Coordinates of C-alpha atoms in Angstrom, one line a residue:
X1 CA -15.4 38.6 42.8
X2 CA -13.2 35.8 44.0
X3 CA -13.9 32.4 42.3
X4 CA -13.9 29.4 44.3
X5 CA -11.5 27.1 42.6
X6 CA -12.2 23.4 44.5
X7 CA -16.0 24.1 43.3
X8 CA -15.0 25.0 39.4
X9 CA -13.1 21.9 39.1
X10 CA -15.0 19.2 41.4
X11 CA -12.0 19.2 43.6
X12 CA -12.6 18.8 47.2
X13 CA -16.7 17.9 46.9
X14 CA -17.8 15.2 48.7
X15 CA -19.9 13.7 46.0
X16 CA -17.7 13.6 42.6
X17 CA -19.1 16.2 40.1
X18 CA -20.9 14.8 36.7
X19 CA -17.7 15.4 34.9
X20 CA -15.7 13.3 37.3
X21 CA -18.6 10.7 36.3
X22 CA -18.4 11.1 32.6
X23 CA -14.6 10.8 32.3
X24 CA -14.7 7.9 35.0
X25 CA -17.5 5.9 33.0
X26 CA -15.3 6.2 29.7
X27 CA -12.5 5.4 30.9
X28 CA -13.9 2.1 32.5
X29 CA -16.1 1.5 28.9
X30 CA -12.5 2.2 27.2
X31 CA -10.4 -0.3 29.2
X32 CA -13.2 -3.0 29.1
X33 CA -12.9 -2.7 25.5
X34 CA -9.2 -2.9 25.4
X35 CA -9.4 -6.4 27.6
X36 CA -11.7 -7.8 25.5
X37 CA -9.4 -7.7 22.7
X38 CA -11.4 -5.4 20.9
X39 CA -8.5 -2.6 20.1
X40 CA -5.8 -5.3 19.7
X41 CA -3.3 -4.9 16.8
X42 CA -3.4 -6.9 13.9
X43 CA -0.8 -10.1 14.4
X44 CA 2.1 -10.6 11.8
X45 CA -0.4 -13.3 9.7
X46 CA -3.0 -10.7 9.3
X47 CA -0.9 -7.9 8.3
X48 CA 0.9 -9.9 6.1
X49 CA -2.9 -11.0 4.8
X50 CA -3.8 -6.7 4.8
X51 CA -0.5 -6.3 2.8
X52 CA -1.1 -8.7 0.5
X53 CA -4.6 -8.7 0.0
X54 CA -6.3 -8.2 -3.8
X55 CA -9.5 -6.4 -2.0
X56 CA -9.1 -3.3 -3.4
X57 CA -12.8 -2.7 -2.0
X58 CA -12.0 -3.1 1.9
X59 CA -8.3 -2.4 1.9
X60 CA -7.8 1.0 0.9
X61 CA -4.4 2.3 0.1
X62 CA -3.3 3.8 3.3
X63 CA -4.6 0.4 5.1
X64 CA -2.3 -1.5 3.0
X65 CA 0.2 0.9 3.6
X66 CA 0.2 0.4 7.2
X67 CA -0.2 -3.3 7.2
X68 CA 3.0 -3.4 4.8
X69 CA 5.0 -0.9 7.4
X70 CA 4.4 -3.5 10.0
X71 CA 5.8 -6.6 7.9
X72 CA 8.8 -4.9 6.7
X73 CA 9.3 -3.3 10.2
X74 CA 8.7 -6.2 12.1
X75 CA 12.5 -7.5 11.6
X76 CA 10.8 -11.5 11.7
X77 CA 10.1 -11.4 7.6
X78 CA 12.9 -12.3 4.9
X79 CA 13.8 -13.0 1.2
X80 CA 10.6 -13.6 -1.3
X81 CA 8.4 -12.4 1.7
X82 CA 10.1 -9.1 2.5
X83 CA 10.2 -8.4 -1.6
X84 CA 6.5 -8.8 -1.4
X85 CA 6.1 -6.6 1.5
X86 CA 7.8 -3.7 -0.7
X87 CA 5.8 -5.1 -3.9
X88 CA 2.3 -4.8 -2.8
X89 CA 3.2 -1.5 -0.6
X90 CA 4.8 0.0 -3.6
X91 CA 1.1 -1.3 -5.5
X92 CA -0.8 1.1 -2.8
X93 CA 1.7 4.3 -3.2
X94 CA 0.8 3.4 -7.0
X95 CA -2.6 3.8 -6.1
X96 CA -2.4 7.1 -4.2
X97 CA -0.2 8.5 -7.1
X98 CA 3.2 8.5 -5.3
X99 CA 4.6 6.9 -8.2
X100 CA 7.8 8.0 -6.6
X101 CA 7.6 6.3 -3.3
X102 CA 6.1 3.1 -4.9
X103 CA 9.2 3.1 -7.5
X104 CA 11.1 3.1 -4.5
X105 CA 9.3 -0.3 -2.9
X106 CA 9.3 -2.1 -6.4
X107 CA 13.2 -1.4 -6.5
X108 CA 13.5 -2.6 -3.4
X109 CA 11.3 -5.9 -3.7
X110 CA 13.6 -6.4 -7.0
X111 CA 16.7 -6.2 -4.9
X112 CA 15.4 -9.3 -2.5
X113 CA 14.2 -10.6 -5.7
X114 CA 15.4 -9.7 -9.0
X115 CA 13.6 -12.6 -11.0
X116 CA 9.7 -11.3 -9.3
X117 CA 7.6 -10.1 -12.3
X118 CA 5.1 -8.1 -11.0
X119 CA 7.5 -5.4 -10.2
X120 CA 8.8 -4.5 -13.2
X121 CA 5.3 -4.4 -14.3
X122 CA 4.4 -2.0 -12.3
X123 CA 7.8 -0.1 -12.5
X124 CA 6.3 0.6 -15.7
X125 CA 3.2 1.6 -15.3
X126 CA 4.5 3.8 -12.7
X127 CA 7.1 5.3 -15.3
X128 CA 4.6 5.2 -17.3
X129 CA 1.6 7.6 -15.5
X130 CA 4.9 10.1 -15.0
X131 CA 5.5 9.7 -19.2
X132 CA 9.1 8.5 -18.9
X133 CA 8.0 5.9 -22.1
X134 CA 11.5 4.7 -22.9
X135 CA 11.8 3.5 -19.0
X136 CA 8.1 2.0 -18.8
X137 CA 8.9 -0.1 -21.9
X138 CA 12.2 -1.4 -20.5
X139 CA 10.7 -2.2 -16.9
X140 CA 7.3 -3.6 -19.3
X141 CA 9.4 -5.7 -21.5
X142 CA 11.5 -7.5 -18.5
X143 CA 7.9 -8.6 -17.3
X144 CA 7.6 -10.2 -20.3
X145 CA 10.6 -11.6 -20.4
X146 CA 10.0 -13.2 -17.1
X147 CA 6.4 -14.1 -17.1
X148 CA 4.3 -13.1 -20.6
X149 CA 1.1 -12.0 -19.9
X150 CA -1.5 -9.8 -21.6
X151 CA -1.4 -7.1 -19.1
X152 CA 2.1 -6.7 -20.2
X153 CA 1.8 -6.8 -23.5
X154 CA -0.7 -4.0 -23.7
X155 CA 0.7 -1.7 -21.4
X156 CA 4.2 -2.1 -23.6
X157 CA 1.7 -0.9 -26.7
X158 CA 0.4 2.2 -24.7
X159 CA 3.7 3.1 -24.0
X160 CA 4.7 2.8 -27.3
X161 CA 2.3 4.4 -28.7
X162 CA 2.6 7.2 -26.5
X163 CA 6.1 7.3 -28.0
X164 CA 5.0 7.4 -31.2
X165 CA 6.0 4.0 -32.2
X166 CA 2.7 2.4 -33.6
X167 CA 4.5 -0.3 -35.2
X168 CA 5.6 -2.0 -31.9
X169 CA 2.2 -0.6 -30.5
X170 CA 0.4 -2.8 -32.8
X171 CA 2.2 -5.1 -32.4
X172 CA 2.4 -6.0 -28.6
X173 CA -1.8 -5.1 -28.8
X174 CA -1.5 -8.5 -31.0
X175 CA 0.3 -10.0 -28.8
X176 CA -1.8 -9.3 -26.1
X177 CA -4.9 -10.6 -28.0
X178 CA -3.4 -13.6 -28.7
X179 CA -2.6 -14.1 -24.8
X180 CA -6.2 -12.7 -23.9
X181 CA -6.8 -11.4 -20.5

């Protein structure tokens, strides 16, 4: 039995078959949508607000990710900016675990901006989670050194007591005390 081809597909009717209708109904729906500005892409301001935002509820790792790509990609962002472009990217790899690929964007925002704290704070923490101590407490203790904070401190004291060191545990626990939070 031969098929008839023109009838299988809707070719050659003279009223269009409801497949024809479907597929021409979403495309319209799907262009409307598009001209209203709906499906736009996020401007340079809004992913630089994405990248950079501390709403850890609505911007999920792989959002901030994307919005971070964008900035650094974009070619138009430079100097302090760019270094936190790689910073808060590097926070979201952090997030996901790929404490390898966010060391990688810390060292990178340090090399626009060596004197930026938060990096080396999270350098450490990120040395830390893979239990290279020695290297935690050397990226911990430059945070401190350029802007002291309690956050610092005790992650410097988990490190070091990881290590074995309770001394300088106890210490830097003190000293994060007597910062408070």
């Amino acid at each position: 039995m031969q098929r008839n081809i023109a009838f299988a597909c809707g070719c050659g009717q003279s009223s269009p078959s409801p497949l024809h209708l479907f597929v021409r109904a979403a495309l319209v729906f799907t262009m409307t949508l598009l001209s209203a500005g709906i499906a736009r892409a996020q401007t340079l301001a809004e992913n630089e607000s994405t990248c950079a935002s501390q709403d850890y509820t609505a911007v999920t790792p792989d959002i901030r990710i994307s919005a971070c790509n964008a900035v650094i990609q974009s070619g138009q962002v430079t100097g302090q900016n760019l270094a936190a472009a790689y910073y808060w990217r590097g926070v979201a790899y952090n997030e996901k675990t790929d404490f390898d690929s966010g060391i990688k964007d810390f060292n990178a925002a340090l090399g626009l901006n060596p004197n930026f704290a938060d990096p080396y704070y999270d350098l450490g923490w990120a040395y830390d989670a893979k239990g290279d101590y020695d290297t935690a407490i050397k990226d911990y203790s430059k945070a401190i050194q350029l802007s002291p904070s309690a956050a610092a401190y005790s992650s410097r004291a988990g490190a070091e007591f990881a290590k074995g060191d309770y001394a300088a545990a106890i210490q830097d626990d003190t000293a994060a005390i007597t910062l408070g939070p």
